[in-house]
Short mmCIF file of C-alpha atoms and ligand atoms in Angstrom, two decimals:
data_model
loop_
_atom_site.label_atom_id
_atom_site.label_comp_id
_atom_site.label_asym_id
_atom_site.label_seq_id
_atom_site.Cartn_x
_atom_site.Cartn_y
_atom_site.Cartn_z
CA UNK U 24 -8.77 63.89 -32.29
CA UNK U 25 -5.14 62.97 -32.60
CA UNK U 26 -3.97 59.45 -33.59
CA UNK U 27 -1.81 58.37 -30.61
CA UNK U 28 -1.23 54.70 -31.48
CA UNK U 29 -1.01 52.51 -34.61
CA UNK U 30 -0.27 48.79 -34.83
CA UNK U 31 -0.23 46.11 -37.47
CA UNK U 32 -1.68 42.82 -36.38
CA UNK U 33 -0.79 39.67 -38.57
CA UNK U 34 -2.72 36.57 -37.89
CA UNK U 35 -3.76 33.31 -39.64
CA UNK U 36 -7.04 31.94 -38.53
CA UNK U 37 -7.26 29.44 -41.37
CA UNK U 38 -5.59 31.90 -43.83
CA UNK U 39 -3.31 34.97 -43.35
CA UNK U 40 -4.73 38.49 -42.67
CA UNK U 41 -3.04 41.84 -42.04
CA UNK U 42 -5.01 44.45 -40.06
CA UNK U 43 -4.17 48.02 -39.20
CA UNK U 44 -5.41 49.33 -35.86
CA UNK U 45 -5.41 53.03 -35.25
CA UNK U 46 -6.23 54.55 -31.84
CA UNK U 47 -7.02 58.10 -31.01
CA UNK U 48 -6.42 60.15 -27.90
CA UNK U 49 -10.10 59.78 -27.04
CA UNK U 50 -9.60 55.97 -26.95
CA UNK U 51 -11.58 55.34 -30.12
CA UNK U 52 -10.04 52.67 -32.43
CA UNK U 53 -10.55 52.05 -36.07
CA UNK U 54 -9.55 49.04 -38.26
CA UNK U 55 -8.42 48.69 -41.90
CA UNK U 56 -7.68 45.49 -43.80
CA UNK U 57 -4.12 45.45 -45.29
CA UNK U 58 -4.15 41.86 -46.66
CA UNK U 59 -2.37 41.32 -49.89
CA UNK U 60 -2.65 37.59 -50.61
CA UNK U 61 0.78 35.85 -51.00
CA UNK U 62 2.69 39.15 -50.34
CA UNK U 63 1.41 40.10 -46.96
CA UNK U 64 4.67 41.08 -45.29
CA UNK U 65 5.51 43.58 -47.94
CA UNK U 66 2.58 45.70 -46.83
CA UNK U 67 3.40 45.11 -43.12
CA UNK U 68 6.85 46.62 -43.71
CA UNK U 69 5.49 49.48 -45.79
CA UNK U 70 3.03 50.38 -43.06
CA UNK U 71 5.50 49.89 -40.08
CA UNK U 72 8.53 51.45 -41.57
CA UNK U 73 7.05 54.22 -43.72
CA UNK U 74 3.37 55.04 -43.02
CA UNK U 75 2.87 54.64 -39.20
CA UNK U 76 5.60 57.21 -38.28
CA UNK U 77 3.71 59.80 -40.41
CA UNK U 78 0.32 59.04 -38.70
CA UNK U 79 1.14 59.55 -35.05
CA UNK U 80 -0.08 62.93 -33.94
CA UNK U 81 -2.29 63.58 -37.04
CA UNK U 82 -5.97 64.57 -36.77
CA UNK U 83 -7.98 61.39 -37.43
CA UNK U 84 -10.84 63.40 -38.87
CA UNK U 85 -8.72 64.57 -41.85
CA UNK U 86 -9.46 61.57 -44.00
CA UNK U 87 -9.03 62.99 -47.40
CA UNK U 88 -5.98 65.07 -46.52
CA UNK U 89 -4.26 61.95 -45.01
CA UNK U 90 -5.07 60.01 -48.30
CA UNK U 91 -3.52 62.66 -50.40
CA UNK U 92 -0.55 62.94 -48.07
CA UNK U 93 0.15 59.25 -48.29
CA UNK U 94 -0.42 59.03 -51.98
CA UNK U 95 1.25 62.21 -53.23
CA UNK U 96 3.71 62.41 -50.35
CA UNK U 97 5.42 59.11 -51.26
CA UNK U 98 6.32 60.44 -54.69
CA UNK U 99 6.21 56.78 -55.92
CA UNK U 100 2.62 56.31 -56.80
CA UNK U 101 0.17 53.34 -57.11
CA UNK U 102 1.13 49.67 -57.06
CA UNK U 103 -0.55 46.94 -54.95
CA UNK U 104 1.72 47.28 -51.86
CA UNK U 105 1.44 51.08 -51.55
CA UNK U 106 -2.30 51.16 -52.31
CA UNK U 107 -3.19 48.35 -49.86
CA UNK U 108 -1.32 50.31 -47.16
CA UNK U 109 -3.14 53.56 -48.12
CA UNK U 110 -6.50 51.63 -48.17
CA UNK U 111 -5.91 50.29 -44.64
CA UNK U 112 -5.36 53.75 -43.21
CA UNK U 113 -8.32 55.19 -45.09
CA UNK U 114 -10.61 52.51 -43.91
CA UNK U 115 -9.43 52.85 -40.26
CA UNK U 116 -10.15 56.56 -40.37
CA UNK U 117 -13.64 56.07 -41.73
CA UNK U 118 -14.30 53.58 -38.94
CA UNK U 119 -12.99 56.04 -36.40
CA UNK U 120 -15.15 58.88 -37.77
CA UNK U 121 -18.31 56.74 -37.67
CA UNK U 122 -17.56 55.77 -34.07
CA UNK U 123 -16.83 59.38 -33.04
CA UNK U 124 -20.15 60.49 -34.50
CA UNK U 125 -22.06 57.50 -33.35
CA UNK U 126 -23.26 56.43 -36.88
CA UNK U 127 -22.57 53.52 -39.22
CA UNK U 128 -20.22 54.35 -41.97
CA UNK U 129 -22.97 54.07 -44.65
CA UNK U 130 -24.51 57.17 -43.18
CA UNK U 131 -21.34 59.11 -43.68
CA UNK U 132 -21.27 58.04 -47.38
CA UNK U 133 -24.76 59.49 -48.19
CA UNK U 134 -27.03 57.04 -46.43
CA UNK U 135 -28.81 53.97 -47.74
CA UNK U 136 -29.63 53.66 -51.43
CA UNK U 137 -31.23 50.23 -51.03
CA UNK U 138 -32.50 47.87 -48.35
CA UNK U 139 -29.58 45.37 -48.47
CA UNK U 140 -26.70 44.24 -50.66
CA UNK U 141 -27.29 41.39 -53.16
CA UNK U 142 -24.27 38.92 -52.98
CA UNK U 143 -23.15 36.08 -55.15
CA UNK U 144 -21.72 32.80 -53.80
CA UNK U 145 -19.19 30.43 -55.28
CA UNK U 146 -20.41 27.04 -56.58
CA UNK U 147 -17.29 25.02 -57.38
CA UNK U 148 -17.31 21.43 -58.70
CA UNK U 149 -14.87 18.84 -59.71
CA UNK U 150 -17.03 18.20 -62.88
CA UNK U 151 -20.44 19.41 -64.20
CA UNK U 152 -22.51 17.20 -61.93
CA UNK U 153 -20.62 18.43 -58.90
CA UNK U 154 -20.88 22.10 -60.00
CA UNK U 155 -24.64 21.81 -60.63
CA UNK U 156 -25.17 20.29 -57.13
CA UNK U 157 -23.09 23.07 -55.53
CA UNK U 158 -25.04 25.74 -57.44
CA UNK U 159 -28.40 24.19 -56.39
CA UNK U 160 -27.18 24.21 -52.79
CA UNK U 161 -26.48 28.00 -52.87
CA UNK U 162 -30.01 28.55 -54.36
CA UNK U 163 -31.49 26.45 -51.50
CA UNK U 164 -29.71 28.83 -49.10
CA UNK U 165 -31.58 31.80 -50.67
CA UNK U 166 -28.78 33.05 -52.92
CA UNK U 167 -30.14 34.87 -56.12
CA UNK U 168 -26.74 34.88 -57.76
CA UNK U 169 -24.10 32.09 -58.10
CA UNK U 170 -20.70 32.06 -59.66
CA UNK U 171 -20.11 28.64 -61.18
CA UNK U 172 -16.60 27.12 -61.76
CA UNK U 173 -15.84 23.53 -62.57
CA UNK U 174 -12.94 21.28 -63.20
CA UNK U 175 -12.08 20.74 -66.90
CA UNK U 176 -11.88 17.15 -68.08
CA UNK U 177 -8.28 16.05 -68.68
CA UNK U 178 -6.72 18.99 -66.68
CA UNK U 179 -5.17 18.47 -63.26
CA UNK U 180 -6.52 21.24 -61.02
CA UNK U 181 -7.85 24.53 -62.52
CA UNK U 182 -8.76 27.86 -60.91
CA UNK U 183 -11.95 27.87 -58.87
CA UNK U 184 -12.19 24.21 -57.93
CA UNK U 185 -12.35 24.14 -54.17
CA UNK U 186 -11.87 21.85 -51.30
CA UNK U 187 -15.31 21.47 -49.97
CA UNK U 188 -18.61 22.97 -51.07
CA UNK U 189 -18.83 26.20 -49.13
CA UNK U 190 -15.25 27.53 -49.03
CA UNK U 191 -12.53 28.00 -51.59
CA UNK U 192 -9.06 28.94 -50.48
CA UNK U 193 -6.47 28.96 -53.24
CA UNK U 194 -3.41 30.08 -51.30
CA UNK U 195 -1.26 27.18 -49.94
CA UNK U 196 1.13 27.29 -47.03
CA UNK U 197 4.70 26.67 -47.86
CA UNK U 198 5.05 26.19 -51.58
CA UNK U 199 2.95 27.48 -54.56
CA UNK U 200 0.93 24.66 -56.01
CA UNK U 201 1.24 24.17 -59.81
CA UNK U 202 -1.90 23.60 -61.84
CA UNK U 203 -2.44 22.62 -65.43
CA UNK U 204 -3.89 24.75 -68.19
CA UNK U 205 -5.25 24.35 -71.70
CA UNK U 206 -7.31 27.15 -73.27
CA UNK U 207 -8.49 24.73 -75.94
CA UNK U 208 -10.01 22.27 -73.51
CA UNK U 209 -11.45 24.99 -71.30
CA UNK U 210 -13.08 26.74 -74.29
CA UNK U 211 -14.69 23.46 -75.43
CA UNK U 212 -16.04 22.73 -71.96
CA UNK U 213 -17.45 25.99 -70.48
CA UNK U 214 -20.35 26.44 -72.91
CA UNK U 215 -21.54 22.82 -71.98
CA UNK U 216 -21.17 23.69 -68.29
CA UNK U 217 -23.45 26.68 -68.49
CA UNK U 218 -25.98 25.03 -70.88
CA UNK U 219 -26.44 22.36 -68.21
CA UNK U 220 -26.46 24.82 -65.17
CA UNK U 221 -29.02 27.07 -66.88
CA UNK U 222 -31.22 24.16 -67.70
CA UNK U 223 -31.11 22.85 -64.13
CA UNK U 224 -31.41 26.19 -62.27
CA UNK U 225 -33.94 27.88 -64.54
CA UNK U 226 -34.07 31.38 -65.91
CA UNK U 227 -34.15 33.45 -62.79
CA UNK U 228 -30.92 32.84 -61.00
CA UNK U 229 -27.98 35.16 -61.84
CA UNK U 230 -25.06 33.16 -63.25
CA UNK U 231 -21.57 34.40 -63.09
CA UNK U 232 -18.27 32.92 -64.32
CA UNK U 233 -14.58 33.88 -63.62
CA UNK U 234 -12.17 33.43 -66.50
CA UNK U 235 -9.41 34.57 -64.19
CA UNK U 236 -7.29 36.42 -66.83
CA UNK U 237 -6.52 33.27 -68.83
CA UNK U 238 -7.72 33.86 -72.34
CA UNK U 239 -6.54 36.08 -75.20
CA UNK U 240 -9.00 38.65 -76.34
CA UNK U 241 -10.16 36.76 -79.38
CA UNK U 242 -10.56 33.55 -77.29
CA UNK U 243 -12.55 35.48 -74.73
CA UNK U 244 -14.76 36.93 -77.48
CA UNK U 245 -15.53 33.38 -78.69
CA UNK U 246 -16.46 32.34 -75.16
CA UNK U 247 -18.65 35.42 -74.54
CA UNK U 248 -20.43 34.66 -77.82
CA UNK U 249 -21.08 31.06 -77.00
CA UNK U 250 -22.28 31.84 -73.48
CA UNK U 251 -24.86 34.35 -74.83
CA UNK U 252 -27.84 31.85 -74.88
CA UNK U 253 -27.33 31.20 -71.26
CA UNK U 254 -27.55 34.91 -70.20
CA UNK U 255 -24.67 35.34 -67.81
CA UNK U 256 -24.78 38.18 -65.28
CA UNK U 257 -21.02 38.60 -66.14
CA UNK U 258 -18.02 36.99 -67.60
CA UNK U 259 -15.12 38.09 -65.20
CA UNK U 260 -11.45 38.95 -66.04
CA UNK U 261 -11.84 37.50 -69.58
CA UNK U 262 -8.38 38.61 -70.49
CA UNK U 263 -5.36 40.14 -68.59
CA UNK U 264 -6.26 43.86 -68.35
CA UNK U 265 -2.70 45.28 -68.92
CA UNK U 266 -3.75 45.44 -72.56
CA UNK U 267 -6.89 47.42 -72.24
CA UNK U 268 -7.54 47.63 -75.97
CA UNK U 269 -8.10 43.85 -75.81
CA UNK U 270 -11.50 44.60 -74.11
CA UNK U 271 -12.58 46.43 -77.29
CA UNK U 272 -12.11 43.38 -79.33
CA UNK U 273 -14.19 41.35 -76.84
CA UNK U 274 -16.83 43.96 -76.71
CA UNK U 275 -17.23 44.10 -80.50
CA UNK U 276 -18.12 40.38 -80.61
CA UNK U 277 -20.33 39.72 -77.71
CA UNK U 278 -23.18 40.99 -75.55
CA UNK U 279 -22.22 38.86 -72.52
CA UNK U 280 -21.56 41.49 -69.83
CA UNK U 281 -17.86 41.96 -68.79
CA UNK U 282 -16.57 42.45 -65.23
CA UNK U 283 -13.02 43.43 -64.39
CA UNK U 284 -10.89 45.12 -61.72
CA UNK U 285 -9.94 42.86 -58.69
CA UNK U 286 -6.31 43.35 -59.29
CA UNK U 287 -6.63 47.16 -60.08
CA UNK U 288 -5.42 49.56 -57.50
CA UNK U 289 -6.34 53.02 -58.71
CA UNK U 290 -8.86 54.96 -60.84
CA UNK U 291 -6.15 55.13 -63.53
CA UNK U 292 -6.44 51.41 -64.06
CA UNK U 293 -10.15 51.74 -64.78
CA UNK U 294 -10.46 55.02 -66.53
CA UNK U 295 -9.86 53.97 -70.23
CA UNK U 296 -12.17 50.85 -69.83
CA UNK U 297 -14.91 53.14 -68.35
CA UNK U 298 -14.54 55.92 -70.76
CA UNK U 299 -14.63 53.47 -73.72
CA UNK U 300 -17.66 51.76 -72.34
CA UNK U 301 -15.77 48.47 -72.64
CA UNK U 302 -16.95 46.90 -69.43
CA UNK U 303 -20.21 46.56 -67.44
CA UNK U 304 -18.99 45.94 -63.83
CA UNK U 305 -16.02 47.40 -62.05
CA UNK U 306 -14.66 44.98 -59.31
CA UNK U 307 -12.18 47.16 -57.45
CA UNK U 308 -11.98 46.45 -53.70
CA UNK U 309 -11.80 48.62 -50.65
CA UNK U 310 -8.54 46.87 -49.50
CA UNK U 311 -6.58 47.12 -52.80
CA UNK U 312 -7.85 50.26 -54.48
CA UNK U 313 -7.27 53.02 -52.03
CA UNK U 314 -9.96 52.52 -49.46
CA UNK U 315 -13.51 53.96 -49.26
CA UNK U 316 -12.32 57.46 -50.29
CA UNK U 317 -10.77 56.21 -53.59
CA UNK U 318 -13.44 53.62 -54.28
CA UNK U 319 -16.05 56.37 -54.08
CA UNK U 320 -14.35 58.32 -56.86
CA UNK U 321 -14.12 55.13 -59.09
CA UNK U 322 -17.88 54.44 -58.56
CA UNK U 323 -18.79 58.04 -59.39
CA UNK U 324 -16.79 57.98 -62.64
CA UNK U 325 -18.27 54.54 -63.50
CA UNK U 326 -21.73 55.88 -62.93
CA UNK U 327 -21.25 58.30 -65.89
CA UNK U 328 -20.77 55.28 -68.25
CA UNK U 329 -23.57 53.14 -66.96
CA UNK U 330 -21.02 50.81 -65.29
CA UNK U 331 -22.00 49.21 -61.93
CA UNK U 332 -19.80 47.96 -59.05
CA UNK U 333 -19.30 44.31 -58.20
CA UNK U 334 -16.54 44.42 -55.48
CA UNK U 335 -14.12 41.53 -55.17
CA UNK U 336 -14.89 39.71 -51.84
CA UNK U 337 -12.89 36.53 -51.83
CA UNK U 338 -11.83 35.07 -48.44
CA UNK U 339 -8.41 36.89 -48.72
CA UNK U 340 -10.39 40.04 -47.97
CA UNK U 341 -10.73 40.05 -44.21
CA UNK U 342 -14.14 40.70 -42.45
CA UNK U 343 -12.86 44.25 -42.01
CA UNK U 344 -12.87 44.77 -45.76
CA UNK U 345 -16.18 42.92 -46.25
CA UNK U 346 -17.79 45.18 -43.68
CA UNK U 347 -16.44 48.26 -45.35
CA UNK U 348 -17.64 47.05 -48.73
CA UNK U 349 -21.03 46.56 -47.40
CA UNK U 350 -21.40 50.08 -46.15
CA UNK U 351 -20.15 51.25 -49.50
CA UNK U 352 -22.45 49.02 -51.52
CA UNK U 353 -25.53 50.16 -49.47
CA UNK U 354 -24.77 53.78 -50.09
CA UNK U 355 -23.62 54.23 -53.70
CA UNK U 356 -26.18 54.57 -56.48
CA UNK U 357 -24.59 52.35 -59.09
CA UNK U 358 -24.12 49.21 -56.92
CA UNK U 359 -24.31 45.98 -58.98
CA UNK U 360 -23.45 42.98 -56.79
CA UNK U 361 -21.09 41.99 -54.06
CA UNK U 362 -18.91 38.91 -54.09
CA UNK U 363 -19.36 36.84 -50.81
CA UNK U 364 -17.19 33.92 -49.97
CA UNK U 365 -17.88 32.94 -46.46
CA UNK U 366 -15.02 33.09 -44.01
CA UNK U 367 -14.04 30.20 -41.82
CA UNK U 368 -15.46 29.91 -38.27
CA UNK U 369 -11.93 30.66 -36.95
CA UNK U 370 -11.80 33.82 -39.02
CA UNK U 371 -15.26 34.91 -37.89
CA UNK U 372 -14.22 34.34 -34.21
CA UNK U 373 -11.16 36.49 -34.56
CA UNK U 374 -13.13 39.22 -36.33
CA UNK U 375 -16.58 39.59 -34.48
CA UNK U 376 -18.88 41.52 -36.85
CA UNK U 377 -22.30 43.08 -37.06
CA UNK U 378 -22.99 42.21 -40.78
CA UNK U 379 -25.52 39.44 -41.46
CA UNK U 380 -26.81 37.33 -44.33
CA UNK U 381 -30.47 36.94 -45.21
CA UNK U 382 -32.18 35.72 -48.46
CA UNK U 383 -29.21 36.17 -50.76
CA UNK U 384 -28.19 39.50 -49.36
CA UNK U 385 -25.91 40.97 -46.74
CA UNK U 386 -26.75 43.86 -44.35
CA UNK U 387 -23.80 45.81 -42.57
CA UNK U 388 -25.69 46.36 -39.36
CA UNK U 389 -26.21 49.66 -37.69
CA UNK U 390 -23.36 49.79 -35.07
CA UNK U 391 -21.27 52.99 -35.20
CA UNK U 392 -18.34 52.77 -37.61
CA UNK U 393 -17.76 49.63 -39.69
CA UNK U 394 -19.27 47.26 -37.03
CA UNK U 395 -16.30 44.91 -37.04
CA UNK U 396 -13.63 44.35 -34.48
CA UNK U 397 -10.60 42.10 -33.91
CA UNK U 398 -9.91 39.87 -30.85
CA UNK U 399 -6.24 40.38 -30.54
CA UNK U 400 -5.76 37.66 -27.90
CA UNK U 401 -7.40 35.08 -30.15
CA UNK U 402 -5.51 36.47 -33.21
CA UNK U 403 -2.26 35.78 -31.33
CA UNK U 404 -3.20 32.06 -31.22
CA UNK U 405 -3.02 31.99 -35.02
CA UNK U 406 0.46 33.01 -36.14
CA UNK U 407 1.30 33.95 -39.65
CA UNK U 408 2.35 31.17 -42.00
CA UNK U 409 3.91 32.06 -45.42
CA UNK U 410 1.51 30.93 -48.22
CA UNK U 411 1.52 31.31 -52.03
CA UNK U 412 -1.23 31.52 -54.60
CA UNK U 413 -1.01 28.76 -57.27
CA UNK U 414 0.69 29.16 -60.58
CA UNK U 415 -0.57 27.63 -63.83
CA UNK U 416 1.43 25.91 -66.65
CA UNK U 417 0.24 25.01 -70.10
CA UNK U 418 0.47 21.32 -70.97
CA UNK U 419 3.90 21.91 -72.46
CA UNK U 420 5.12 23.37 -69.22
CA UNK U 421 5.01 27.18 -70.26
CA UNK U 422 4.01 29.38 -67.36
CA UNK U 423 0.46 30.87 -67.84
CA UNK U 424 -1.76 33.25 -66.00
CA UNK U 425 -3.41 31.37 -63.06
O1 KDG A 527 -6.08 36.30 -54.03
C1 KDG A 527 -6.51 36.01 -55.20
C2 KDG A 527 -8.06 35.73 -55.02
O2 KDG A 527 -8.65 36.76 -54.43
C3 KDG A 527 -8.79 35.60 -56.36
O3 KDG A 527 -8.14 34.43 -57.12
C4 KDG A 527 -10.19 35.35 -56.27
O4 KDG A 527 -10.58 35.71 -58.59
C5 KDG A 527 -11.01 35.69 -57.40
C6 KDG A 527 -12.41 36.12 -57.20
O5 KDG A 527 -13.00 36.50 -58.12
O6 KDG A 527 -12.82 35.92 -56.05
MG1 MG A 528 -11.96 36.84 -59.83
#
């Protein structure tokens, strides 16, 4: 089953997506998401200039061998651009394999471990009242888990505050927006936010919060401790993960569960955190951490340390990635939760898919392969537009982690 054609499709149905499409001599095609938000064209060049020439003529069934060839064969290992390209190829090959055998990908991964995949939605508000209303809306839609972010009094624009109630899209076309940051104001505000949200929503809803890499370890330890009475499902990215020992400091001070990993791209980014039992949820994604083949290895190692998965699933992961995540989530034993930010209608039209939402959970569907396609004619009506993620500055103008 030789690969005879490979192309990269770049489109922007509301936001930018990069998709790899591989076709075999039997006419089967497979898709892989290759979107790296804000740096999309670097992956396009990597795929077109360096990866695709190596794929033509290869046997599409040799998924692991192709992964190792692209990873070890480049000599230069890891990094977001390389690993996003490797992920796209890997995902497309699993899609092809499923279609060739006539089974959904989750059957290839070991079959179902559960009935469906619990997801969390994003409740964003300009202030506490707004955030509470948004969270209540998600609960009314059947969500069992809600991530809550709110504007902080006195700060112009912070991470997580959306435009509209059901979607949040941080990347902006043209120029990177600049947002304000003060750890002091944030730390004073968030415990008040969650006291109110827990009171209004009751004890049963899972509550999550994303710190988005903005605190020092000791600040994050304080936040985790002050959030303990409100029983969060997790506190995400409490501190930048380059300094992994920082997580030990947080851990020593709080029982609030910790999630990390959306910017990781290999098992080597996770290994020390898992082995040290410093985290509770690993959030690596199919698109940025080496595809289904590599994610499987991460999940298996995590399982040894009682760490569950909680894959990144923001809107910058295309429906191709979301579909792949759902097959994975359904199959692995140590699944925790899946992030689910609904895509725009334009995006859903460009990527027709078999997955569906019901009562706070997603199901990948039973179509052979991943169960997602791309309408190339429609995609061509939405040309790429350069966009940047925001940057944050402290009140004195210093650049901070956004
Ligand atoms: O591209 C960056 C986004 O994916 C990220 O900011 C979203 O932190 C995020 C999340 O948890 O969804
Ligand atoms: Mg996050």
